[in-house]
């Protein structure tokens, strides 16, 4: 247990130092291949009816959420049979690759750099790499808001939630979370292809993110206060606007960010060529500006550091008491 906690901490530091270098193969790509392969197989096995697709989606969820952490546990078990240090080193690398603090900052700062240089088309290309919405229609302020929103939302999905699950159960439980989250990002759409097939994955993703999303919001408010941002307003907007989203979890950290920065986020957006009307988050106390991307990343880093310190401290106290 103690070595697993140390692996989480060192993995977090490696993420801050190295980010996501392109030369290093990311294990989540294997999870994506697994999901794609299982989708093709299950669509051949189950009929294309509503009930058939719902059943296929349940099997996809069970197989992906079961096989992914089992594979991680198996690799760690084999490494431990060879040498305990090998297991520790492997778990450290696994924990590192499950986090996205540095890469989220780096990718969104590319948007900031392009905007500051007046390269709106380059900023549009850069933001298209980190958001799911259509970016061709976005102006410079729309691009800025999209970058800030993805930093806010992924503070939970990409950092706090994986840390939460890794602290509970090491790298295998972290891979369980990332498998569920990856399924949701691949099949959790309400379009013709995935409305029924992806329903189980989407609902289960809502379930596993329920606690992490709310922990992320509280930690983000605290981090904002420590960084000199407006923590009382962040909390006020969070309480008021945290339900302003079709997802039960997605608005929590975005609402905190909007309140901390005194800006308005979210609103209508295009996805796959279709305009979706969405409520806004926060108050337009001032116009959105390019520097808000930098401010959102400061809040991201503050929240990430606070999360790892709090989670590991709580786990350490629990182990000491036991």
PDB file of C-alpha atoms in Angstrom:
ATOM      1  CA  UNK A   1       0.000   0.000   0.000  1.00  0.00           C
ATOM      2  CA  UNK A   2       2.770   2.438   0.942  1.00  0.00           C
ATOM      3  CA  UNK A   3       4.666   1.739  -2.293  1.00  0.00           C
ATOM      4  CA  UNK A   4       1.473   2.189  -4.290  1.00  0.00           C
ATOM      5  CA  UNK A   5       0.942   5.594  -2.662  1.00  0.00           C
ATOM      6  CA  UNK A   6       4.520   6.546  -3.474  1.00  0.00           C
ATOM      7  CA  UNK A   7       3.972   5.428  -7.070  1.00  0.00           C
ATOM      8  CA  UNK A   8       0.978   7.776  -7.323  1.00  0.00           C
ATOM      9  CA  UNK A   9       3.013  10.694  -5.988  1.00  0.00           C
ATOM     10  CA  UNK A  10       6.002  10.031  -8.237  1.00  0.00           C
ATOM     11  CA  UNK A  11       3.723   9.451 -11.215  1.00  0.00           C
ATOM     12  CA  UNK A  12       2.170  12.853 -10.583  1.00  0.00           C
ATOM     13  CA  UNK A  13       5.609  14.493 -10.516  1.00  0.00           C
ATOM     14  CA  UNK A  14       6.598  12.723 -13.748  1.00  0.00           C
ATOM     15  CA  UNK A  15       3.442  14.053 -15.374  1.00  0.00           C
ATOM     16  CA  UNK A  16       4.329  17.607 -14.357  1.00  0.00           C
ATOM     17  CA  UNK A  17       7.892  17.171 -15.652  1.00  0.00           C
ATOM     18  CA  UNK A  18       7.346  15.226 -18.867  1.00  0.00           C
ATOM     19  CA  UNK A  19       3.740  15.662 -19.955  1.00  0.00           C
ATOM     20  CA  UNK A  20       2.733  13.437 -22.858  1.00  0.00           C
ATOM     21  CA  UNK A  21       5.683  13.189 -25.284  1.00  0.00           C
ATOM     22  CA  UNK A  22       4.683  12.027 -28.761  1.00  0.00           C
ATOM     23  CA  UNK A  23       7.424   9.367 -28.853  1.00  0.00           C
ATOM     24  CA  UNK A  24       5.989   7.543 -25.833  1.00  0.00           C
ATOM     25  CA  UNK A  25       3.171   5.140 -26.720  1.00  0.00           C
ATOM     26  CA  UNK A  26       0.162   5.839 -24.520  1.00  0.00           C
ATOM     27  CA  UNK A  27      -1.630   2.792 -23.055  1.00  0.00           C
ATOM     28  CA  UNK A  28      -5.020   4.481 -23.433  1.00  0.00           C
ATOM     29  CA  UNK A  29      -4.585   4.028 -27.184  1.00  0.00           C
ATOM     30  CA  UNK A  30      -4.727   0.286 -26.504  1.00  0.00           C
ATOM     31  CA  UNK A  31      -7.952   0.816 -24.571  1.00  0.00           C
ATOM     32  CA  UNK A  32      -9.312   2.707 -27.582  1.00  0.00           C
ATOM     33  CA  UNK A  33      -8.373  -0.173 -29.887  1.00  0.00           C
ATOM     34  CA  UNK A  34     -10.069  -2.598 -27.481  1.00  0.00           C
ATOM     35  CA  UNK A  35     -13.274  -0.546 -27.505  1.00  0.00           C
ATOM     36  CA  UNK A  36     -13.271  -0.262 -31.306  1.00  0.00           C
ATOM     37  CA  UNK A  37     -12.664  -3.988 -31.732  1.00  0.00           C
ATOM     38  CA  UNK A  38     -15.337  -4.943 -29.231  1.00  0.00           C
ATOM     39  CA  UNK A  39     -17.824  -2.584 -30.873  1.00  0.00           C
ATOM     40  CA  UNK A  40     -17.340  -4.257 -34.265  1.00  0.00           C
ATOM     41  CA  UNK A  41     -17.632  -7.730 -32.709  1.00  0.00           C
ATOM     42  CA  UNK A  42     -20.696  -6.938 -30.586  1.00  0.00           C
ATOM     43  CA  UNK A  43     -22.530  -5.231 -33.452  1.00  0.00           C
ATOM     44  CA  UNK A  44     -22.132  -8.445 -35.456  1.00  0.00           C
ATOM     45  CA  UNK A  45     -23.361 -10.621 -32.584  1.00  0.00           C
ATOM     46  CA  UNK A  46     -26.342  -8.569 -31.406  1.00  0.00           C
ATOM     47  CA  UNK A  47     -29.255  -7.487 -33.616  1.00  0.00           C
ATOM     48  CA  UNK A  48     -29.505  -3.847 -34.623  1.00  0.00           C
ATOM     49  CA  UNK A  49     -32.715  -3.327 -32.680  1.00  0.00           C
ATOM     50  CA  UNK A  50     -33.084  -1.007 -29.714  1.00  0.00           C
ATOM     51  CA  UNK A  51     -32.887  -3.904 -27.227  1.00  0.00           C
ATOM     52  CA  UNK A  52     -30.026  -5.498 -29.131  1.00  0.00           C
ATOM     53  CA  UNK A  53     -27.948  -2.341 -29.070  1.00  0.00           C
ATOM     54  CA  UNK A  54     -28.665  -1.742 -25.396  1.00  0.00           C
ATOM     55  CA  UNK A  55     -27.516  -5.293 -24.611  1.00  0.00           C
ATOM     56  CA  UNK A  56     -24.417  -4.913 -26.773  1.00  0.00           C
ATOM     57  CA  UNK A  57     -23.576  -1.689 -24.936  1.00  0.00           C
ATOM     58  CA  UNK A  58     -23.813  -3.449 -21.578  1.00  0.00           C
ATOM     59  CA  UNK A  59     -21.413  -6.152 -22.792  1.00  0.00           C
ATOM     60  CA  UNK A  60     -19.039  -3.477 -24.102  1.00  0.00           C
ATOM     61  CA  UNK A  61     -19.034  -1.804 -20.701  1.00  0.00           C
ATOM     62  CA  UNK A  62     -18.529  -5.044 -18.779  1.00  0.00           C
ATOM     63  CA  UNK A  63     -15.733  -6.334 -21.010  1.00  0.00           C
ATOM     64  CA  UNK A  64     -13.822  -3.058 -21.291  1.00  0.00           C
ATOM     65  CA  UNK A  65     -14.169  -2.103 -17.624  1.00  0.00           C
ATOM     66  CA  UNK A  66     -13.161  -5.631 -16.620  1.00  0.00           C
ATOM     67  CA  UNK A  67     -10.343  -6.437 -19.025  1.00  0.00           C
ATOM     68  CA  UNK A  68      -8.499  -3.112 -18.720  1.00  0.00           C
ATOM     69  CA  UNK A  69      -7.821  -3.128 -14.955  1.00  0.00           C
ATOM     70  CA  UNK A  70      -7.265  -6.903 -15.062  1.00  0.00           C
ATOM     71  CA  UNK A  71      -4.507  -6.417 -17.627  1.00  0.00           C
ATOM     72  CA  UNK A  72      -2.901  -3.690 -15.501  1.00  0.00           C
ATOM     73  CA  UNK A  73      -3.091  -5.887 -12.392  1.00  0.00           C
ATOM     74  CA  UNK A  74      -1.642  -8.842 -14.306  1.00  0.00           C
ATOM     75  CA  UNK A  75       1.341  -6.838 -15.536  1.00  0.00           C
ATOM     76  CA  UNK A  76       2.016  -5.543 -12.038  1.00  0.00           C
ATOM     77  CA  UNK A  77       1.717  -9.066 -10.610  1.00  0.00           C
ATOM     78  CA  UNK A  78       4.248 -10.431 -13.113  1.00  0.00           C
ATOM     79  CA  UNK A  79       6.610  -7.523 -12.455  1.00  0.00           C
ATOM     80  CA  UNK A  80       6.317  -8.160  -8.718  1.00  0.00           C
ATOM     81  CA  UNK A  81       7.168 -11.842  -9.167  1.00  0.00           C
ATOM     82  CA  UNK A  82      10.378 -10.730 -10.843  1.00  0.00           C
ATOM     83  CA  UNK A  83      11.295  -8.039  -8.288  1.00  0.00           C
ATOM     84  CA  UNK A  84       9.359  -5.648  -6.013  1.00  0.00           C
ATOM     85  CA  UNK A  85      11.304  -2.726  -7.455  1.00  0.00           C
ATOM     86  CA  UNK A  86      10.146  -3.706 -10.942  1.00  0.00           C
ATOM     87  CA  UNK A  87       6.519  -3.604  -9.805  1.00  0.00           C
ATOM     88  CA  UNK A  88       7.036  -0.220  -8.150  1.00  0.00           C
ATOM     89  CA  UNK A  89       8.716   1.226 -11.249  1.00  0.00           C
ATOM     90  CA  UNK A  90       5.992  -0.107 -13.537  1.00  0.00           C
ATOM     91  CA  UNK A  91       3.188   1.228 -11.321  1.00  0.00           C
ATOM     92  CA  UNK A  92       4.889   4.619 -11.196  1.00  0.00           C
ATOM     93  CA  UNK A  93       4.965   4.766 -15.008  1.00  0.00           C
ATOM     94  CA  UNK A  94       1.343   3.611 -15.169  1.00  0.00           C
ATOM     95  CA  UNK A  95       0.246   6.330 -12.739  1.00  0.00           C
ATOM     96  CA  UNK A  96       2.188   8.907 -14.732  1.00  0.00           C
ATOM     97  CA  UNK A  97       0.486   7.918 -17.966  1.00  0.00           C
ATOM     98  CA  UNK A  98      -2.970   8.055 -16.411  1.00  0.00           C
ATOM     99  CA  UNK A  99      -2.604  11.788 -15.669  1.00  0.00           C
ATOM    100  CA  UNK A 100      -2.859  14.738 -18.042  1.00  0.00           C
ATOM    101  CA  UNK A 101      -1.909  17.878 -16.099  1.00  0.00           C
ATOM    102  CA  UNK A 102       1.117  18.938 -18.140  1.00  0.00           C
ATOM    103  CA  UNK A 103      -0.310  17.894 -21.509  1.00  0.00           C
ATOM    104  CA  UNK A 104      -3.584  19.758 -20.894  1.00  0.00           C
ATOM    105  CA  UNK A 105      -1.646  22.893 -20.048  1.00  0.00           C
ATOM    106  CA  UNK A 106       0.732  22.509 -23.006  1.00  0.00           C
ATOM    107  CA  UNK A 107      -2.041  21.931 -25.540  1.00  0.00           C
ATOM    108  CA  UNK A 108      -4.170  24.853 -24.378  1.00  0.00           C
ATOM    109  CA  UNK A 109      -1.170  27.168 -24.168  1.00  0.00           C
ATOM    110  CA  UNK A 110      -0.645  26.499 -27.874  1.00  0.00           C
ATOM    111  CA  UNK A 111      -4.056  28.104 -28.334  1.00  0.00           C
ATOM    112  CA  UNK A 112      -2.993  31.058 -26.191  1.00  0.00           C
ATOM    113  CA  UNK A 113       0.280  31.524 -28.087  1.00  0.00           C
ATOM    114  CA  UNK A 114      -1.480  31.477 -31.453  1.00  0.00           C
ATOM    115  CA  UNK A 115      -4.102  33.973 -30.290  1.00  0.00           C
ATOM    116  CA  UNK A 116      -1.460  36.336 -28.903  1.00  0.00           C
ATOM    117  CA  UNK A 117       0.325  36.162 -32.267  1.00  0.00           C
ATOM    118  CA  UNK A 118      -2.888  37.052 -34.099  1.00  0.00           C
ATOM    119  CA  UNK A 119      -3.068  33.616 -35.732  1.00  0.00           C
ATOM    120  CA  UNK A 120      -6.772  32.869 -35.283  1.00  0.00           C
ATOM    121  CA  UNK A 121      -6.716  29.990 -37.762  1.00  0.00           C
ATOM    122  CA  UNK A 122      -3.773  28.416 -35.939  1.00  0.00           C
ATOM    123  CA  UNK A 123      -5.593  28.857 -32.627  1.00  0.00           C
ATOM    124  CA  UNK A 124      -8.673  27.249 -34.146  1.00  0.00           C
ATOM    125  CA  UNK A 125      -6.597  24.238 -35.241  1.00  0.00           C
ATOM    126  CA  UNK A 126      -4.964  23.995 -31.813  1.00  0.00           C
ATOM    127  CA  UNK A 127      -8.238  24.131 -29.886  1.00  0.00           C
ATOM    128  CA  UNK A 128      -9.785  21.513 -32.205  1.00  0.00           C
ATOM    129  CA  UNK A 129      -7.255  19.036 -30.779  1.00  0.00           C
ATOM    130  CA  UNK A 130      -8.641  19.342 -27.240  1.00  0.00           C
ATOM    131  CA  UNK A 131     -12.400  19.949 -27.638  1.00  0.00           C
ATOM    132  CA  UNK A 132     -15.215  17.891 -29.131  1.00  0.00           C
ATOM    133  CA  UNK A 133     -17.254  20.752 -30.567  1.00  0.00           C
ATOM    134  CA  UNK A 134     -17.044  22.167 -34.091  1.00  0.00           C
ATOM    135  CA  UNK A 135     -14.385  24.875 -34.110  1.00  0.00           C
ATOM    136  CA  UNK A 136     -14.682  26.224 -37.671  1.00  0.00           C
ATOM    137  CA  UNK A 137     -17.365  28.718 -36.613  1.00  0.00           C
ATOM    138  CA  UNK A 138     -15.491  30.045 -33.557  1.00  0.00           C
ATOM    139  CA  UNK A 139     -14.024  33.550 -33.452  1.00  0.00           C
ATOM    140  CA  UNK A 140     -11.085  34.444 -31.200  1.00  0.00           C
ATOM    141  CA  UNK A 141     -13.254  34.855 -28.092  1.00  0.00           C
ATOM    142  CA  UNK A 142     -15.119  31.618 -28.834  1.00  0.00           C
ATOM    143  CA  UNK A 143     -11.757  29.864 -29.161  1.00  0.00           C
ATOM    144  CA  UNK A 144     -10.616  31.331 -25.848  1.00  0.00           C
ATOM    145  CA  UNK A 145     -13.783  30.200 -24.074  1.00  0.00           C
ATOM    146  CA  UNK A 146     -13.450  26.709 -25.554  1.00  0.00           C
ATOM    147  CA  UNK A 147      -9.874  26.441 -24.269  1.00  0.00           C
ATOM    148  CA  UNK A 148     -10.822  27.669 -20.779  1.00  0.00           C
ATOM    149  CA  UNK A 149     -13.796  25.291 -20.638  1.00  0.00           C
ATOM    150  CA  UNK A 150     -11.741  22.248 -21.624  1.00  0.00           C
ATOM    151  CA  UNK A 151      -9.142  23.083 -18.957  1.00  0.00           C
ATOM    152  CA  UNK A 152     -11.920  23.395 -16.383  1.00  0.00           C
ATOM    153  CA  UNK A 153     -13.760  20.202 -17.355  1.00  0.00           C
ATOM    154  CA  UNK A 154     -10.622  18.098 -17.709  1.00  0.00           C
ATOM    155  CA  UNK A 155      -9.313  19.203 -14.335  1.00  0.00           C
ATOM    156  CA  UNK A 156     -11.761  16.612 -13.041  1.00  0.00           C
ATOM    157  CA  UNK A 157     -11.698  13.996 -15.829  1.00  0.00           C
ATOM    158  CA  UNK A 158      -7.981  14.161 -16.554  1.00  0.00           C
ATOM    159  CA  UNK A 159      -6.421  14.786 -13.147  1.00  0.00           C
ATOM    160  CA  UNK A 160      -8.554  14.723  -9.991  1.00  0.00           C
ATOM    161  CA  UNK A 161     -10.683  11.688 -10.890  1.00  0.00           C
ATOM    162  CA  UNK A 162      -7.706   9.480 -11.906  1.00  0.00           C
ATOM    163  CA  UNK A 163      -5.860  10.570  -8.750  1.00  0.00           C
ATOM    164  CA  UNK A 164      -8.922   9.698  -6.669  1.00  0.00           C
ATOM    165  CA  UNK A 165      -9.196   6.185  -8.100  1.00  0.00           C
ATOM    166  CA  UNK A 166      -5.436   5.554  -8.040  1.00  0.00           C
ATOM    167  CA  UNK A 167      -5.311   6.582  -4.391  1.00  0.00           C
ATOM    168  CA  UNK A 168      -8.108   4.125  -3.640  1.00  0.00           C
ATOM    169  CA  UNK A 169      -6.748   1.172  -5.591  1.00  0.00           C
ATOM    170  CA  UNK A 170      -3.454   1.949  -7.305  1.00  0.00           C
ATOM    171  CA  UNK A 171      -2.873   1.885 -11.048  1.00  0.00           C
ATOM    172  CA  UNK A 172      -5.399  -0.933 -11.772  1.00  0.00           C
ATOM    173  CA  UNK A 173      -8.294   1.107 -10.378  1.00  0.00           C
ATOM    174  CA  UNK A 174      -6.931   4.140 -12.224  1.00  0.00           C
ATOM    175  CA  UNK A 175      -7.077   2.144 -15.455  1.00  0.00           C
ATOM    176  CA  UNK A 176     -10.616   1.089 -14.597  1.00  0.00           C
ATOM    177  CA  UNK A 177     -11.600   4.760 -14.437  1.00  0.00           C
ATOM    178  CA  UNK A 178      -9.797   5.664 -17.663  1.00  0.00           C
ATOM    179  CA  UNK A 179     -11.423   2.725 -19.470  1.00  0.00           C
ATOM    180  CA  UNK A 180     -14.886   3.959 -18.472  1.00  0.00           C
ATOM    181  CA  UNK A 181     -14.015   7.556 -19.340  1.00  0.00           C
ATOM    182  CA  UNK A 182     -12.578   6.548 -22.718  1.00  0.00           C
ATOM    183  CA  UNK A 183     -15.695   4.524 -23.520  1.00  0.00           C
ATOM    184  CA  UNK A 184     -17.849   7.545 -22.811  1.00  0.00           C
ATOM    185  CA  UNK A 185     -15.716   9.747 -25.071  1.00  0.00           C
ATOM    186  CA  UNK A 186     -15.934   7.192 -27.895  1.00  0.00           C
ATOM    187  CA  UNK A 187     -19.511   5.892 -27.739  1.00  0.00           C
ATOM    188  CA  UNK A 188     -21.363   8.086 -25.248  1.00  0.00           C
ATOM    189  CA  UNK A 189     -23.125  10.224 -27.863  1.00  0.00           C
ATOM    190  CA  UNK A 190     -26.835  10.846 -28.300  1.00  0.00           C
ATOM    191  CA  UNK A 191     -26.759  10.432 -32.059  1.00  0.00           C
ATOM    192  CA  UNK A 192     -28.290   7.777 -34.281  1.00  0.00           C
ATOM    193  CA  UNK A 193     -25.299   5.435 -34.080  1.00  0.00           C
ATOM    194  CA  UNK A 194     -24.750   5.513 -30.315  1.00  0.00           C
ATOM    195  CA  UNK A 195     -28.049   6.539 -28.708  1.00  0.00           C
ATOM    196  CA  UNK A 196     -28.676   2.996 -27.440  1.00  0.00           C
ATOM    197  CA  UNK A 197     -25.304   1.290 -27.943  1.00  0.00           C
ATOM    198  CA  UNK A 198     -23.468   3.915 -25.889  1.00  0.00           C
ATOM    199  CA  UNK A 199     -26.090   4.431 -23.199  1.00  0.00           C
ATOM    200  CA  UNK A 200     -24.621   2.030 -20.636  1.00  0.00           C
ATOM    201  CA  UNK A 201     -21.155   3.553 -20.997  1.00  0.00           C
ATOM    202  CA  UNK A 202     -22.496   7.107 -20.687  1.00  0.00           C
ATOM    203  CA  UNK A 203     -24.614   6.322 -17.617  1.00  0.00           C
ATOM    204  CA  UNK A 204     -21.796   4.427 -15.904  1.00  0.00           C
ATOM    205  CA  UNK A 205     -19.366   7.277 -16.635  1.00  0.00           C
ATOM    206  CA  UNK A 206     -21.813   9.632 -14.910  1.00  0.00           C
ATOM    207  CA  UNK A 207     -21.827   7.293 -11.918  1.00  0.00           C
ATOM    208  CA  UNK A 208     -18.053   6.909 -11.513  1.00  0.00           C
ATOM    209  CA  UNK A 209     -17.534  10.663 -11.945  1.00  0.00           C
ATOM    210  CA  UNK A 210     -20.216  11.668  -9.453  1.00  0.00           C
ATOM    211  CA  UNK A 211     -17.932  11.935  -6.404  1.00  0.00           C
ATOM    212  CA  UNK A 212     -14.742  13.082  -8.243  1.00  0.00           C
ATOM    213  CA  UNK A 213     -16.583  15.933  -9.990  1.00  0.00           C
ATOM    214  CA  UNK A 214     -17.792  17.332  -6.682  1.00  0.00           C
ATOM    215  CA  UNK A 215     -14.431  16.820  -4.976  1.00  0.00           C
ATOM    216  CA  UNK A 216     -12.809  18.594  -7.919  1.00  0.00           C
ATOM    217  CA  UNK A 217     -15.090  21.588  -7.521  1.00  0.00           C
ATOM    218  CA  UNK A 218     -14.368  21.927  -3.793  1.00  0.00           C
ATOM    219  CA  UNK A 219     -10.625  21.521  -4.333  1.00  0.00           C
ATOM    220  CA  UNK A 220     -10.745  24.060  -7.165  1.00  0.00           C
ATOM    221  CA  UNK A 221     -12.477  26.632  -4.958  1.00  0.00           C
ATOM    222  CA  UNK A 222      -9.806  26.102  -2.291  1.00  0.00           C
ATOM    223  CA  UNK A 223      -6.999  26.294  -4.842  1.00  0.00           C
ATOM    224  CA  UNK A 224      -8.469  29.499  -6.255  1.00  0.00           C
ATOM    225  CA  UNK A 225      -8.426  31.053  -2.807  1.00  0.00           C
ATOM    226  CA  UNK A 226      -4.803  30.011  -2.257  1.00  0.00           C
ATOM    227  CA  UNK A 227      -3.877  31.515  -5.629  1.00  0.00           C
ATOM    228  CA  UNK A 228      -5.500  34.860  -4.850  1.00  0.00           C
ATOM    229  CA  UNK A 229      -8.572  34.326  -7.019  1.00  0.00           C
ATOM    230  CA  UNK A 230     -12.125  35.093  -5.896  1.00  0.00           C
ATOM    231  CA  UNK A 231     -12.970  31.925  -3.964  1.00  0.00           C
ATOM    232  CA  UNK A 232     -16.254  33.266  -2.473  1.00  0.00           C
ATOM    233  CA  UNK A 233     -17.569  34.133  -5.925  1.00  0.00           C
ATOM    234  CA  UNK A 234     -16.334  30.786  -7.271  1.00  0.00           C
ATOM    235  CA  UNK A 235     -18.374  29.019  -4.580  1.00  0.00           C
ATOM    236  CA  UNK A 236     -21.419  31.223  -5.201  1.00  0.00           C
ATOM    237  CA  UNK A 237     -21.426  30.501  -8.931  1.00  0.00           C
ATOM    238  CA  UNK A 238     -20.758  26.814  -8.273  1.00  0.00           C
ATOM    239  CA  UNK A 239     -23.784  26.490  -5.989  1.00  0.00           C
ATOM    240  CA  UNK A 240     -25.966  28.423  -8.443  1.00  0.00           C
ATOM    241  CA  UNK A 241     -24.851  26.972 -11.797  1.00  0.00           C
ATOM    242  CA  UNK A 242     -23.471  23.491 -11.117  1.00  0.00           C
ATOM    243  CA  UNK A 243     -26.594  21.862 -12.589  1.00  0.00           C
ATOM    244  CA  UNK A 244     -26.607  23.950 -15.791  1.00  0.00           C
ATOM    245  CA  UNK A 245     -25.604  21.027 -17.988  1.00  0.00           C
ATOM    246  CA  UNK A 246     -27.241  17.917 -19.402  1.00  0.00           C
ATOM    247  CA  UNK A 247     -24.541  15.872 -17.648  1.00  0.00           C
ATOM    248  CA  UNK A 248     -24.826  15.637 -13.847  1.00  0.00           C
ATOM    249  CA  UNK A 249     -21.062  16.231 -13.536  1.00  0.00           C
ATOM    250  CA  UNK A 250     -19.689  18.409 -16.343  1.00  0.00           C
ATOM    251  CA  UNK A 251     -20.761  21.833 -15.075  1.00  0.00           C
ATOM    252  CA  UNK A 252     -19.164  21.588 -11.629  1.00  0.00           C
ATOM    253  CA  UNK A 253     -15.589  22.617 -12.379  1.00  0.00           C
ATOM    254  CA  UNK A 254     -16.637  24.893 -15.246  1.00  0.00           C
ATOM    255  CA  UNK A 255     -18.942  26.805 -12.888  1.00  0.00           C
ATOM    256  CA  UNK A 256     -16.143  27.204 -10.337  1.00  0.00           C
ATOM    257  CA  UNK A 257     -13.764  28.461 -13.024  1.00  0.00           C
ATOM    258  CA  UNK A 258     -16.319  30.943 -14.322  1.00  0.00           C
ATOM    259  CA  UNK A 259     -16.850  32.277 -10.809  1.00  0.00           C
ATOM    260  CA  UNK A 260     -13.164  32.422  -9.933  1.00  0.00           C
ATOM    261  CA  UNK A 261     -12.379  34.376 -13.120  1.00  0.00           C
ATOM    262  CA  UNK A 262     -15.565  36.504 -13.128  1.00  0.00           C
ATOM    263  CA  UNK A 263     -16.465  35.484 -16.692  1.00  0.00           C
ATOM    264  CA  UNK A 264     -19.341  33.712 -18.430  1.00  0.00           C
ATOM    265  CA  UNK A 265     -18.665  30.291 -19.953  1.00  0.00           C
ATOM    266  CA  UNK A 266     -20.606  27.602 -21.862  1.00  0.00           C
ATOM    267  CA  UNK A 267     -23.708  28.535 -23.848  1.00  0.00           C
ATOM    268  CA  UNK A 268     -24.738  27.348 -27.313  1.00  0.00           C
ATOM    269  CA  UNK A 269     -22.245  25.260 -29.312  1.00  0.00           C
ATOM    270  CA  UNK A 270     -22.066  23.312 -32.571  1.00  0.00           C
ATOM    271  CA  UNK A 271     -21.408  19.553 -32.550  1.00  0.00           C
ATOM    272  CA  UNK A 272     -21.229  17.564 -35.796  1.00  0.00           C
ATOM    273  CA  UNK A 273     -22.729  20.473 -37.690  1.00  0.00           C
ATOM    274  CA  UNK A 274     -25.746  20.852 -35.391  1.00  0.00           C
ATOM    275  CA  UNK A 275     -26.337  23.757 -33.003  1.00  0.00           C
ATOM    276  CA  UNK A 276     -27.068  22.685 -29.436  1.00  0.00           C
ATOM    277  CA  UNK A 277     -28.643  25.210 -27.079  1.00  0.00           C
ATOM    278  CA  UNK A 278     -26.892  25.057 -23.715  1.00  0.00           C
ATOM    279  CA  UNK A 279     -27.239  27.213 -20.590  1.00  0.00           C
ATOM    280  CA  UNK A 280     -24.441  29.536 -19.563  1.00  0.00           C
ATOM    281  CA  UNK A 281     -22.256  29.347 -16.462  1.00  0.00           C
ATOM    282  CA  UNK A 282     -21.163  32.374 -14.470  1.00  0.00           C
ATOM    283  CA  UNK A 283     -21.728  36.101 -14.861  1.00  0.00           C
ATOM    284  CA  UNK A 284     -20.222  38.349 -17.509  1.00  0.00           C
ATOM    285  CA  UNK A 285     -18.606  40.673 -14.962  1.00  0.00           C
ATOM    286  CA  UNK A 286     -15.949  41.387 -17.578  1.00  0.00           C
ATOM    287  CA  UNK A 287     -15.247  40.281 -21.166  1.00  0.00           C
ATOM    288  CA  UNK A 288     -13.412  37.014 -21.783  1.00  0.00           C
ATOM    289  CA  UNK A 289      -9.780  37.674 -22.751  1.00  0.00           C
ATOM    290  CA  UNK A 290      -6.826  35.598 -23.945  1.00  0.00           C
ATOM    291  CA  UNK A 291      -5.162  35.765 -20.510  1.00  0.00           C
ATOM    292  CA  UNK A 292      -8.019  33.691 -19.109  1.00  0.00           C
ATOM    293  CA  UNK A 293      -6.376  30.621 -20.657  1.00  0.00           C
ATOM    294  CA  UNK A 294      -3.283  31.254 -18.536  1.00  0.00           C
ATOM    295  CA  UNK A 295      -5.423  31.897 -15.470  1.00  0.00           C
ATOM    296  CA  UNK A 296      -7.377  28.676 -16.011  1.00  0.00           C
ATOM    297  CA  UNK A 297      -4.116  26.746 -16.229  1.00  0.00           C
ATOM    298  CA  UNK A 298      -2.884  28.302 -12.980  1.00  0.00           C
ATOM    299  CA  UNK A 299      -6.116  27.087 -11.388  1.00  0.00           C
ATOM    300  CA  UNK A 300      -5.587  23.665 -12.984  1.00  0.00           C
ATOM    301  CA  UNK A 301      -2.104  23.306 -11.485  1.00  0.00           C
ATOM    302  CA  UNK A 302      -3.185  24.581  -8.091  1.00  0.00           C
ATOM    303  CA  UNK A 303      -6.091  22.134  -7.993  1.00  0.00           C
ATOM    304  CA  UNK A 304      -3.918  19.222  -9.142  1.00  0.00           C
ATOM    305  CA  UNK A 305      -1.247  19.831  -6.479  1.00  0.00           C
ATOM    306  CA  UNK A 306      -3.871  20.280  -3.766  1.00  0.00           C
ATOM    307  CA  UNK A 307      -5.655  17.095  -4.865  1.00  0.00           C
ATOM    308  CA  UNK A 308      -2.589  14.871  -4.706  1.00  0.00           C
ATOM    309  CA  UNK A 309      -1.587  16.285  -1.326  1.00  0.00           C
ATOM    310  CA  UNK A 310      -5.062  15.862   0.181  1.00  0.00           C
ATOM    311  CA  UNK A 311      -5.724  12.397  -1.271  1.00  0.00           C
ATOM    312  CA  UNK A 312      -2.363  10.973  -0.225  1.00  0.00           C
ATOM    313  CA  UNK A 313      -2.579  12.582   3.215  1.00  0.00           C
ATOM    314  CA  UNK A 314      -6.040  11.113   3.819  1.00  0.00           C
ATOM    315  CA  UNK A 315      -4.909   7.691   2.579  1.00  0.00           C
ATOM    316  CA  UNK A 316      -1.835   7.900   4.795  1.00  0.00           C
ATOM    317  CA  UNK A 317      -3.939   8.675   7.872  1.00  0.00           C
ATOM    318  CA  UNK A 318      -6.280   5.788   7.092  1.00  0.00           C
ATOM    319  CA  UNK A 319      -3.379   3.342   6.736  1.00  0.00           C
ATOM    320  CA  UNK A 320      -1.780   4.643   9.940  1.00  0.00           C
ATOM    321  CA  UNK A 321      -5.019   4.216  11.899  1.00  0.00           C
ATOM    322  CA  UNK A 322      -5.531   0.713  10.486  1.00  0.00           C
TER     323      UNK A 322
END
